[in-house]
Amino acid sequence: MKPKIFVSFDYEHDKHYKFLLEAWNANKEFDLVFDDYSSEEINSNNIGRIKAALTNKIKESTHVLVISGGHTNTPHRNRSLIGHVNWINFESYQAVSYKKRIAVIKINFLSQIPTTLVGAKYSTANSFTHQNIINAINQAPFIF
């Protein structure tokens, strides 16, 4: 059974990594196969509506894959309404709250994990490669 993966990432800075995941998933030559439960861009300025939509997508998923880049913990201008420093941290918090299997893919070795994952259980990959991502997804711990 294919994992149902919600991908958490910084759209402004790291969307090309998400697009690469989608391309690998669509290409039969690659072993990366998953159902993408990520949210399409939510056309709303209502933070509550965005939070609800993201939470529903995370609840429907089996895994949350966090693409961790240079802006993973950069404060968002609406952080007080989001309730976390930014959307990645909100999504990571929801993943922990709903006991999802979490894999963190660092774009490079220096990338930070979301602060909301400190103390949580997750697998990690220290570079964004096809095999590292497959391994991190498969090794993401079950949370009970």
CSV table of N, CA and C in Angstrom, one decimal:
chain,number,residue,atom,x,y,z
A,1,MET,N,0.8,-1.2,0.0
A,1,MET,CA,0.0,0.0,0.0
A,1,MET,C,0.9,1.2,0.0
A,2,LYS,N,0.6,2.2,-0.9
A,2,LYS,CA,1.3,3.4,-1.0
A,2,LYS,C,1.1,4.3,0.3
A,3,PRO,N,2.2,4.9,0.8
A,3,PRO,CA,1.9,5.8,1.9
A,3,PRO,C,1.2,7.1,1.4
A,4,LYS,N,0.4,7.6,2.3
A,4,LYS,CA,-0.3,8.9,2.0
A,4,LYS,C,0.5,10.0,2.7
A,5,ILE,N,1.2,10.8,1.8
A,5,ILE,CA,2.2,11.7,2.4
A,5,ILE,C,1.7,13.2,2.2
A,6,PHE,N,1.8,13.9,3.3
A,6,PHE,CA,1.6,15.3,3.3
A,6,PHE,C,3.0,15.9,3.3
A,7,VAL,N,3.3,16.8,2.4
A,7,VAL,CA,4.6,17.4,2.3
A,7,VAL,C,4.5,18.8,2.8
A,8,SER,N,5.4,19.1,3.8
A,8,SER,CA,5.5,20.4,4.5
A,8,SER,C,6.7,21.0,4.0
A,9,PHE,N,6.6,22.3,3.4
A,9,PHE,CA,7.8,22.9,2.9
A,9,PHE,C,7.5,24.4,2.8
A,10,ASP,N,8.6,25.2,2.6
A,10,ASP,CA,8.5,26.7,2.4
A,10,ASP,C,8.2,26.9,1.0
A,11,TYR,N,7.0,27.3,0.6
A,11,TYR,CA,6.6,27.5,-0.8
A,11,TYR,C,7.5,28.5,-1.5
A,12,GLU,N,7.7,29.6,-0.9
A,12,GLU,CA,8.5,30.7,-1.5
A,12,GLU,C,9.9,30.3,-1.8
A,13,HIS,N,10.6,29.5,-1.0
A,13,HIS,CA,12.0,29.2,-1.2
A,13,HIS,C,12.3,27.7,-1.6
A,14,ASP,N,11.4,26.8,-1.4
A,14,ASP,CA,11.7,25.4,-1.6
A,14,ASP,C,10.7,24.6,-2.4
A,15,LYS,N,9.8,25.4,-3.2
A,15,LYS,CA,8.8,24.7,-4.0
A,15,LYS,C,9.4,23.8,-5.0
A,16,HIS,N,10.5,24.1,-5.6
A,16,HIS,CA,11.1,23.2,-6.6
A,16,HIS,C,11.5,21.8,-6.1
A,17,TYR,N,11.7,21.7,-4.8
A,17,TYR,CA,12.0,20.4,-4.2
A,17,TYR,C,10.6,19.6,-4.2
A,18,LYS,N,9.6,20.3,-3.8
A,18,LYS,CA,8.2,19.6,-3.9
A,18,LYS,C,7.9,19.2,-5.3
A,19,PHE,N,8.2,20.0,-6.3
A,19,PHE,CA,7.9,19.7,-7.7
A,19,PHE,C,8.8,18.5,-8.1
A,20,LEU,N,10.0,18.4,-7.6
A,20,LEU,CA,10.9,17.3,-7.9
A,20,LEU,C,10.3,16.0,-7.3
A,21,LEU,N,9.8,16.0,-6.1
A,21,LEU,CA,9.1,14.9,-5.5
A,21,LEU,C,8.0,14.4,-6.4
A,22,GLU,N,7.2,15.3,-6.8
A,22,GLU,CA,6.0,15.0,-7.7
A,22,GLU,C,6.5,14.3,-9.0
A,23,ALA,N,7.6,14.8,-9.6
A,23,ALA,CA,8.1,14.2,-10.8
A,23,ALA,C,8.6,12.8,-10.6
A,24,TRP,N,9.3,12.6,-9.5
A,24,TRP,CA,9.8,11.3,-9.2
A,24,TRP,C,8.7,10.3,-8.9
A,25,ASN,N,7.6,10.8,-8.3
A,25,ASN,CA,6.5,10.0,-8.0
A,25,ASN,C,5.8,9.6,-9.3
A,26,ALA,N,5.7,10.5,-10.3
A,26,ALA,CA,5.1,10.2,-11.5
A,26,ALA,C,5.9,9.3,-12.5
A,27,ASN,N,7.2,9.3,-12.3
A,27,ASN,CA,8.1,8.6,-13.2
A,27,ASN,C,8.2,7.1,-12.8
A,28,LYS,N,7.8,6.2,-13.6
A,28,LYS,CA,7.9,4.8,-13.3
A,28,LYS,C,9.3,4.2,-13.2
A,29,GLU,N,10.3,5.0,-13.6
A,29,GLU,CA,11.7,4.6,-13.4
A,29,GLU,C,12.2,4.8,-12.0
A,30,PHE,N,11.5,5.5,-11.2
A,30,PHE,CA,11.9,5.7,-9.8
A,30,PHE,C,11.0,4.9,-8.9
A,31,ASP,N,11.6,4.5,-7.7
A,31,ASP,CA,11.0,3.7,-6.7
A,31,ASP,C,10.1,4.5,-5.8
A,32,LEU,N,10.2,5.8,-5.8
A,32,LEU,CA,9.4,6.7,-4.9
A,32,LEU,C,8.0,6.7,-5.4
A,33,VAL,N,7.1,6.1,-4.6
A,33,VAL,CA,5.7,6.0,-5.0
A,33,VAL,C,4.9,6.3,-3.8
A,34,PHE,N,4.0,7.3,-3.9
A,34,PHE,CA,3.2,7.7,-2.8
A,34,PHE,C,1.9,8.5,-3.3
A,35,ASP,N,0.9,8.5,-2.5
A,35,ASP,CA,-0.3,9.4,-2.7
A,35,ASP,C,0.0,10.7,-2.1
A,36,ASP,N,0.0,11.8,-2.9
A,36,ASP,CA,0.2,13.1,-2.4
A,36,ASP,C,-1.0,13.7,-1.7
A,37,TYR,N,-0.9,13.8,-0.4
A,37,TYR,CA,-2.0,14.4,0.4
A,37,TYR,C,-1.7,15.8,0.8
A,38,SER,N,-0.7,16.4,0.2
A,38,SER,CA,-0.4,17.8,0.4
A,38,SER,C,-1.6,18.7,-0.1
A,39,SER,N,-1.6,19.9,0.5
A,39,SER,CA,-2.7,20.8,0.1
A,39,SER,C,-2.3,21.6,-1.1
A,40,GLU,N,-3.2,21.7,-2.0
A,40,GLU,CA,-3.0,22.7,-3.1
A,40,GLU,C,-3.0,24.1,-2.5
A,41,GLU,N,-2.5,25.1,-3.2
A,41,GLU,CA,-2.5,26.4,-2.6
A,41,GLU,C,-3.9,26.8,-2.2
A,42,ILE,N,-4.1,27.2,-1.0
A,42,ILE,CA,-5.4,27.5,-0.4
A,42,ILE,C,-5.6,29.0,-0.7
A,43,ASN,N,-6.6,29.2,-1.5
A,43,ASN,CA,-6.9,30.6,-1.9
A,43,ASN,C,-7.8,31.3,-0.9
A,44,SER,N,-7.1,31.7,0.2
A,44,SER,CA,-7.8,32.4,1.3
A,44,SER,C,-6.8,33.2,2.1
A,45,ASN,N,-7.3,34.3,2.6
A,45,ASN,CA,-6.6,35.1,3.5
A,45,ASN,C,-7.0,34.9,5.0
A,46,ASN,N,-7.9,34.0,5.1
A,46,ASN,CA,-8.5,33.6,6.4
A,46,ASN,C,-7.6,32.5,7.1
A,47,ILE,N,-6.8,32.9,8.0
A,47,ILE,CA,-5.8,32.0,8.7
A,47,ILE,C,-6.5,30.8,9.3
A,48,GLY,N,-7.6,31.0,9.9
A,48,GLY,CA,-8.4,29.9,10.5
A,48,GLY,C,-8.8,28.9,9.4
A,49,ARG,N,-9.3,29.4,8.3
A,49,ARG,CA,-9.7,28.5,7.2
A,49,ARG,C,-8.5,27.7,6.7
A,50,ILE,N,-7.3,28.4,6.5
A,50,ILE,CA,-6.1,27.7,6.1
A,50,ILE,C,-5.7,26.7,7.1
A,51,LYS,N,-5.7,27.0,8.4
A,51,LYS,CA,-5.3,26.0,9.4
A,51,LYS,C,-6.2,24.8,9.4
A,52,ALA,N,-7.5,25.0,9.2
A,52,ALA,CA,-8.4,23.9,9.2
A,52,ALA,C,-8.2,23.0,7.9
A,53,ALA,N,-7.9,23.6,6.8
A,53,ALA,CA,-7.7,22.8,5.6
A,53,ALA,C,-6.4,22.0,5.7
A,54,LEU,N,-5.3,22.7,6.2
A,54,LEU,CA,-4.1,21.9,6.4
A,54,LEU,C,-4.2,20.8,7.4
A,55,THR,N,-4.9,21.1,8.5
A,55,THR,CA,-5.1,20.1,9.5
A,55,THR,C,-5.9,18.9,8.9
A,56,ASN,N,-6.9,19.1,8.2
A,56,ASN,CA,-7.6,18.0,7.5
A,56,ASN,C,-6.7,17.2,6.6
A,57,LYS,N,-5.9,17.8,5.8
A,57,LYS,CA,-5.0,17.1,5.0
A,57,LYS,C,-4.0,16.2,5.8
A,58,ILE,N,-3.5,16.8,6.9
A,58,ILE,CA,-2.6,16.1,7.7
A,58,ILE,C,-3.3,14.9,8.4
A,59,LYS,N,-4.5,15.1,8.8
A,59,LYS,CA,-5.2,14.0,9.5
A,59,LYS,C,-5.5,12.8,8.5
A,60,GLU,N,-5.7,13.1,7.2
A,60,GLU,CA,-5.9,12.1,6.2
A,60,GLU,C,-4.6,11.4,5.8
A,61,SER,N,-3.5,11.9,6.1
A,61,SER,CA,-2.2,11.3,5.7
A,61,SER,C,-1.7,10.2,6.6
A,62,THR,N,-0.8,9.4,6.1
A,62,THR,CA,-0.1,8.4,7.0
A,62,THR,C,1.2,9.0,7.4
A,63,HIS,N,1.8,9.8,6.6
A,63,HIS,CA,3.2,10.4,6.8
A,63,HIS,C,3.1,11.9,6.6
A,64,VAL,N,4.0,12.5,7.3
A,64,VAL,CA,4.3,13.9,7.0
A,64,VAL,C,5.8,14.0,6.6
A,65,LEU,N,6.1,14.5,5.4
A,65,LEU,CA,7.5,14.7,5.0
A,65,LEU,C,7.8,16.1,5.0
A,66,VAL,N,8.8,16.5,5.8
A,66,VAL,CA,9.1,17.9,6.0
A,66,VAL,C,10.4,18.2,5.2
A,67,ILE,N,10.3,19.1,4.2
A,67,ILE,CA,11.5,19.5,3.5
A,67,ILE,C,12.0,20.7,4.3
A,68,SER,N,13.2,20.5,4.8
A,68,SER,CA,13.9,21.4,5.7
A,68,SER,C,15.0,22.2,5.0
A,69,GLY,N,14.7,23.5,4.8
A,69,GLY,CA,15.7,24.3,4.1
A,69,GLY,C,16.2,25.4,5.0
A,70,GLY,N,16.7,26.5,4.3
A,70,GLY,CA,17.2,27.6,5.0
A,70,GLY,C,16.2,28.5,5.7
A,71,HIS,N,14.9,28.3,5.5
A,71,HIS,CA,13.9,29.2,6.1
A,71,HIS,C,12.9,28.4,6.9
A,72,THR,N,13.3,27.2,7.4
A,72,THR,CA,12.4,26.4,8.1
A,72,THR,C,11.9,27.0,9.4
A,73,ASN,N,12.7,27.8,10.0
A,73,ASN,CA,12.3,28.5,11.3
A,73,ASN,C,12.2,30.0,11.2
A,74,THR,N,12.1,30.5,9.9
A,74,THR,CA,12.0,32.0,9.7
A,74,THR,C,10.6,32.4,10.1
A,75,PRO,N,10.5,33.4,10.9
A,75,PRO,CA,9.1,33.9,11.3
A,75,PRO,C,8.3,34.4,10.2
A,76,HIS,N,7.0,33.9,10.2
A,76,HIS,CA,6.0,34.4,9.2
A,76,HIS,C,5.4,35.7,9.7
A,77,ARG,N,5.0,36.5,8.8
A,77,ARG,CA,4.4,37.8,9.3
A,77,ARG,C,3.1,37.6,10.0
A,78,ASN,N,2.4,36.5,9.8
A,78,ASN,CA,1.2,36.2,10.6
A,78,ASN,C,1.3,35.2,11.7
A,79,ARG,N,2.5,35.1,12.2
A,79,ARG,CA,2.8,34.0,13.2
A,79,ARG,C,1.9,34.0,14.4
A,80,SER,N,1.5,35.2,14.8
A,80,SER,CA,0.6,35.3,16.0
A,80,SER,C,-0.7,34.6,15.7
A,81,LEU,N,-1.2,34.8,14.5
A,81,LEU,CA,-2.5,34.1,14.1
A,81,LEU,C,-2.3,32.7,13.8
A,82,ILE,N,-1.2,32.3,13.2
A,82,ILE,CA,-0.9,30.9,12.9
A,82,ILE,C,-0.7,30.1,14.2
A,83,GLY,N,-0.2,30.8,15.3
A,83,GLY,CA,0.0,30.1,16.5
A,83,GLY,C,1.4,29.4,16.6
A,84,HIS,N,2.2,29.6,15.6
A,84,HIS,CA,3.5,29.0,15.5
A,84,HIS,C,4.4,30.0,14.7
A,85,VAL,N,5.7,29.8,14.7
A,85,VAL,CA,6.6,30.7,14.0
A,85,VAL,C,6.3,30.8,12.5
A,86,ASN,N,5.8,29.7,11.9
A,86,ASN,CA,5.4,29.7,10.5
A,86,ASN,C,4.6,28.5,10.2
A,87,TRP,N,4.3,28.4,8.9
A,87,TRP,CA,3.4,27.2,8.5
A,87,TRP,C,4.1,25.9,8.7
A,88,ILE,N,5.4,25.8,8.4
A,88,ILE,CA,6.1,24.5,8.5
A,88,ILE,C,6.0,24.0,10.0
A,89,ASN,N,6.2,25.0,10.9
A,89,ASN,CA,6.1,24.6,12.3
A,89,ASN,C,4.7,24.2,12.7
A,90,PHE,N,3.7,24.9,12.2
A,90,PHE,CA,2.3,24.6,12.4
A,90,PHE,C,2.0,23.1,11.9
A,91,GLU,N,2.4,22.9,10.7
A,91,GLU,CA,2.2,21.5,10.1
A,91,GLU,C,2.9,20.4,10.9
A,92,SER,N,4.2,20.7,11.3
A,92,SER,CA,4.9,19.8,12.1
A,92,SER,C,4.3,19.5,13.4
A,93,TYR,N,3.8,20.5,14.1
A,93,TYR,CA,3.1,20.4,15.3
A,93,TYR,C,1.8,19.5,15.1
A,94,GLN,N,1.1,19.7,14.1
A,94,GLN,CA,-0.1,18.9,13.8
A,94,GLN,C,0.3,17.5,13.6
A,95,ALA,N,1.4,17.3,12.9
A,95,ALA,CA,1.8,15.9,12.6
A,95,ALA,C,2.1,15.2,13.9
A,96,VAL,N,2.8,15.8,14.8
A,96,VAL,CA,3.0,15.2,16.1
A,96,VAL,C,1.7,15.0,16.9
A,97,SER,N,0.9,16.0,16.9
A,97,SER,CA,-0.4,15.9,17.6
A,97,SER,C,-1.3,14.7,17.1
A,98,TYR,N,-1.3,14.5,15.8
A,98,TYR,CA,-2.1,13.4,15.2
A,98,TYR,C,-1.3,12.1,15.0
A,99,LYS,N,-0.1,12.1,15.6
A,99,LYS,CA,0.7,10.8,15.7
A,99,LYS,C,1.0,10.3,14.3
A,100,LYS,N,1.4,11.2,13.4
A,100,LYS,CA,1.8,10.8,12.0
A,100,LYS,C,3.3,10.4,12.0
A,101,ARG,N,3.6,9.5,11.1
A,101,ARG,CA,5.0,9.1,10.9
A,101,ARG,C,5.6,10.3,10.2
A,102,ILE,N,6.7,10.8,10.7
A,102,ILE,CA,7.4,12.0,10.2
A,102,ILE,C,8.8,11.7,9.7
A,103,ALA,N,9.0,12.2,8.5
A,103,ALA,CA,10.4,12.1,7.9
A,103,ALA,C,10.8,13.6,7.6
A,104,VAL,N,12.0,13.9,8.1
A,104,VAL,CA,12.6,15.3,7.8
A,104,VAL,C,13.7,15.1,6.8
A,105,ILE,N,13.5,15.8,5.6
A,105,ILE,CA,14.5,15.8,4.6
A,105,ILE,C,15.2,17.1,4.6
A,106,LYS,N,16.5,17.1,5.0
A,106,LYS,CA,17.3,18.3,5.1
A,106,LYS,C,17.8,18.6,3.7
A,107,ILE,N,17.6,19.8,3.2
A,107,ILE,CA,18.2,20.1,1.8
A,107,ILE,C,19.7,20.0,1.8
A,108,ASN,N,20.3,20.4,2.9
A,108,ASN,CA,21.7,20.2,3.1
A,108,ASN,C,21.9,19.9,4.6
A,109,PHE,N,23.1,19.5,4.9
A,109,PHE,CA,23.5,19.1,6.3
A,109,PHE,C,23.2,20.2,7.3
A,110,LEU,N,23.3,21.4,6.9
A,110,LEU,CA,23.2,22.6,7.8
A,110,LEU,C,21.7,23.0,8.1
A,111,SER,N,20.8,22.4,7.3
A,111,SER,CA,19.4,22.8,7.5
A,111,SER,C,18.9,22.4,8.9
A,112,GLN,N,18.1,23.3,9.4
A,112,GLN,CA,17.5,23.1,10.8
A,112,GLN,C,16.2,22.3,10.7
A,113,ILE,N,15.9,21.6,11.7
A,113,ILE,CA,14.5,21.0,11.8
A,113,ILE,C,13.6,22.0,12.4
A,114,PRO,N,12.3,21.9,12.1
A,114,PRO,CA,11.3,22.8,12.7
A,114,PRO,C,11.4,22.7,14.2
A,115,THR,N,11.3,23.8,14.9
A,115,THR,CA,11.4,23.9,16.3
A,115,THR,C,10.3,23.0,17.0
A,116,THR,N,9.2,22.9,16.4
A,116,THR,CA,8.1,22.1,16.9
A,116,THR,C,8.4,20.6,16.9
A,117,LEU,N,9.5,20.2,16.3
A,117,LEU,CA,9.8,18.7,16.3
A,117,LEU,C,10.9,18.4,17.3
A,118,VAL,N,11.4,19.4,18.0
A,118,VAL,CA,12.4,19.1,19.0
A,118,VAL,C,11.8,18.2,20.1
A,119,GLY,N,12.4,17.1,20.3
A,119,GLY,CA,11.9,16.1,21.3
A,119,GLY,C,10.9,15.1,20.7
A,120,ALA,N,10.5,15.3,19.4
A,120,ALA,CA,9.6,14.4,18.7
A,120,ALA,C,10.4,13.2,18.1
A,121,LYS,N,9.7,12.2,17.7
A,121,LYS,CA,10.3,11.1,17.0
A,121,LYS,C,10.1,11.2,15.5
A,122,TYR,N,11.2,11.1,14.7
A,122,TYR,CA,11.1,11.3,13.3
A,122,TYR,C,12.4,10.7,12.7
A,123,SER,N,12.3,10.3,11.4
A,123,SER,CA,13.5,9.9,10.7
A,123,SER,C,14.0,11.1,10.0
A,124,THR,N,15.3,11.0,9.6
A,124,THR,CA,15.9,12.2,8.9
A,124,THR,C,16.8,11.7,7.8
A,125,ALA,N,17.0,12.6,6.8
A,125,ALA,CA,17.9,12.5,5.7
A,125,ALA,C,18.7,13.8,5.6
A,126,ASN,N,20.0,13.7,5.5
A,126,ASN,CA,20.8,14.9,5.5
A,126,ASN,C,21.1,15.5,4.2
A,127,SER,N,20.4,14.9,3.2
A,127,SER,CA,20.5,15.5,1.8
A,127,SER,C,19.3,15.1,1.0
A,128,PHE,N,19.0,15.9,0.0
A,128,PHE,CA,17.8,15.7,-0.8
A,128,PHE,C,18.1,14.8,-2.0
A,129,THR,N,18.1,13.5,-1.7
A,129,THR,CA,18.4,12.5,-2.8
A,129,THR,C,17.2,11.5,-2.9
A,130,HIS,N,17.0,11.0,-4.0
A,130,HIS,CA,16.0,10.0,-4.2
A,130,HIS,C,16.0,8.9,-3.2
A,131,GLN,N,17.2,8.2,-3.0
A,131,GLN,CA,17.3,7.1,-2.1
A,131,GLN,C,17.2,7.5,-0.6
A,132,ASN,N,17.7,8.7,-0.3
A,132,ASN,CA,17.6,9.2,1.1
A,132,ASN,C,16.2,9.4,1.5
A,133,ILE,N,15.4,9.9,0.5
A,133,ILE,CA,14.0,10.2,0.8
A,133,ILE,C,13.2,8.9,1.0
A,134,ILE,N,13.4,7.9,0.1
A,134,ILE,CA,12.8,6.6,0.3
A,134,ILE,C,13.1,6.0,1.6
A,135,ASN,N,14.4,6.1,2.0
A,135,ASN,CA,14.8,5.5,3.3
A,135,ASN,C,14.2,6.2,4.4
A,136,ALA,N,14.1,7.5,4.4
A,136,ALA,CA,13.5,8.3,5.5
A,136,ALA,C,12.0,8.0,5.6
A,137,ILE,N,11.3,7.9,4.5
A,137,ILE,CA,9.9,7.6,4.6
A,137,ILE,C,9.7,6.2,5.2
A,138,ASN,N,10.5,5.2,4.7
A,138,ASN,CA,10.4,3.8,5.2
A,138,ASN,C,10.8,3.7,6.7
A,139,GLN,N,11.7,4.5,7.1
A,139,GLN,CA,12.2,4.5,8.5
A,139,GLN,C,11.5,5.4,9.5
A,140,ALA,N,10.5,6.2,9.0
A,140,ALA,CA,9.8,7.1,9.9
A,140,ALA,C,9.1,6.3,10.9
A,141,PRO,N,9.3,6.6,12.2
A,141,PRO,CA,8.8,5.8,13.3
A,141,PRO,C,7.3,5.9,13.4
A,142,PHE,N,6.7,4.8,13.9
A,142,PHE,CA,5.3,4.8,14.2
A,142,PHE,C,5.2,5.4,15.6
A,143,ILE,N,4.2,6.2,15.8
A,143,ILE,CA,3.9,6.9,17.0
A,143,ILE,C,2.6,6.4,17.6
A,144,PHE,N,2.7,5.9,18.8
A,144,PHE,CA,1.5,5.4,19.5
A,144,PHE,C,1.0,6.2,20.6
